[in-house]
Amino acid sequence: MPTRSLNAWLDHFIPAALHIPPKEWLRAGLGAVLGLLLAG
């Protein structure tokens, strides 16, 4: 992935991410991992 695209992606998602409480981050992370394990 080009650095320019990566930076644009980060610029888009980081501000929104900062408004998400840590517990929601943890829940989302666990959900993603479990989803990948179940899908795999």
Tab-separated table of C-alpha atoms in Angstrom:
chain	number	residue	atom	x	y	z
A	1	MET	CA	0.000	0.000	0.000
A	2	PRO	CA	1.436	3.392	-0.977
A	3	THR	CA	2.416	5.593	1.940
A	4	ARG	CA	0.187	8.386	0.658
A	5	SER	CA	-2.870	6.127	0.740
A	6	LEU	CA	-1.949	4.830	4.178
A	7	ASN	CA	-1.621	8.364	5.519
A	8	ALA	CA	-4.990	9.305	4.024
A	9	TRP	CA	-6.557	6.243	5.628
A	10	LEU	CA	-5.037	7.084	9.013
A	11	ASP	CA	-6.087	10.729	8.733
A	12	HIS	CA	-9.622	9.549	8.049
A	13	PHE	CA	-9.919	6.968	10.819
A	14	ILE	CA	-7.780	8.246	13.704
A	15	PRO	CA	-9.958	11.293	14.547
A	16	ALA	CA	-13.053	9.081	14.719
A	17	ALA	CA	-11.160	6.424	16.651
A	18	LEU	CA	-10.146	8.928	19.316
A	19	HIS	CA	-13.824	9.326	20.211
A	20	ILE	CA	-14.264	5.590	20.836
A	21	PRO	CA	-13.843	4.512	24.493
A	22	PRO	CA	-11.085	1.940	25.185
A	23	LYS	CA	-13.668	-0.675	26.164
A	24	GLU	CA	-15.274	-0.360	22.739
A	25	TRP	CA	-11.844	-0.757	21.096
A	26	LEU	CA	-11.269	-3.930	23.117
A	27	ARG	CA	-14.717	-5.282	22.277
A	28	ALA	CA	-14.222	-4.532	18.580
A	29	GLY	CA	-10.769	-6.135	18.600
A	30	LEU	CA	-11.992	-9.275	20.319
A	31	GLY	CA	-14.959	-9.451	17.960
A	32	ALA	CA	-12.667	-9.169	14.947
A	33	VAL	CA	-10.311	-11.879	16.232
A	34	LEU	CA	-13.167	-14.238	17.077
A	35	GLY	CA	-14.750	-13.556	13.697
A	36	LEU	CA	-11.514	-14.422	11.905
A	37	LEU	CA	-11.071	-17.591	13.949
A	38	LEU	CA	-14.647	-18.704	13.302
A	39	ALA	CA	-14.419	-17.827	9.607
A	40	GLY	CA	-11.084	-19.619	9.272
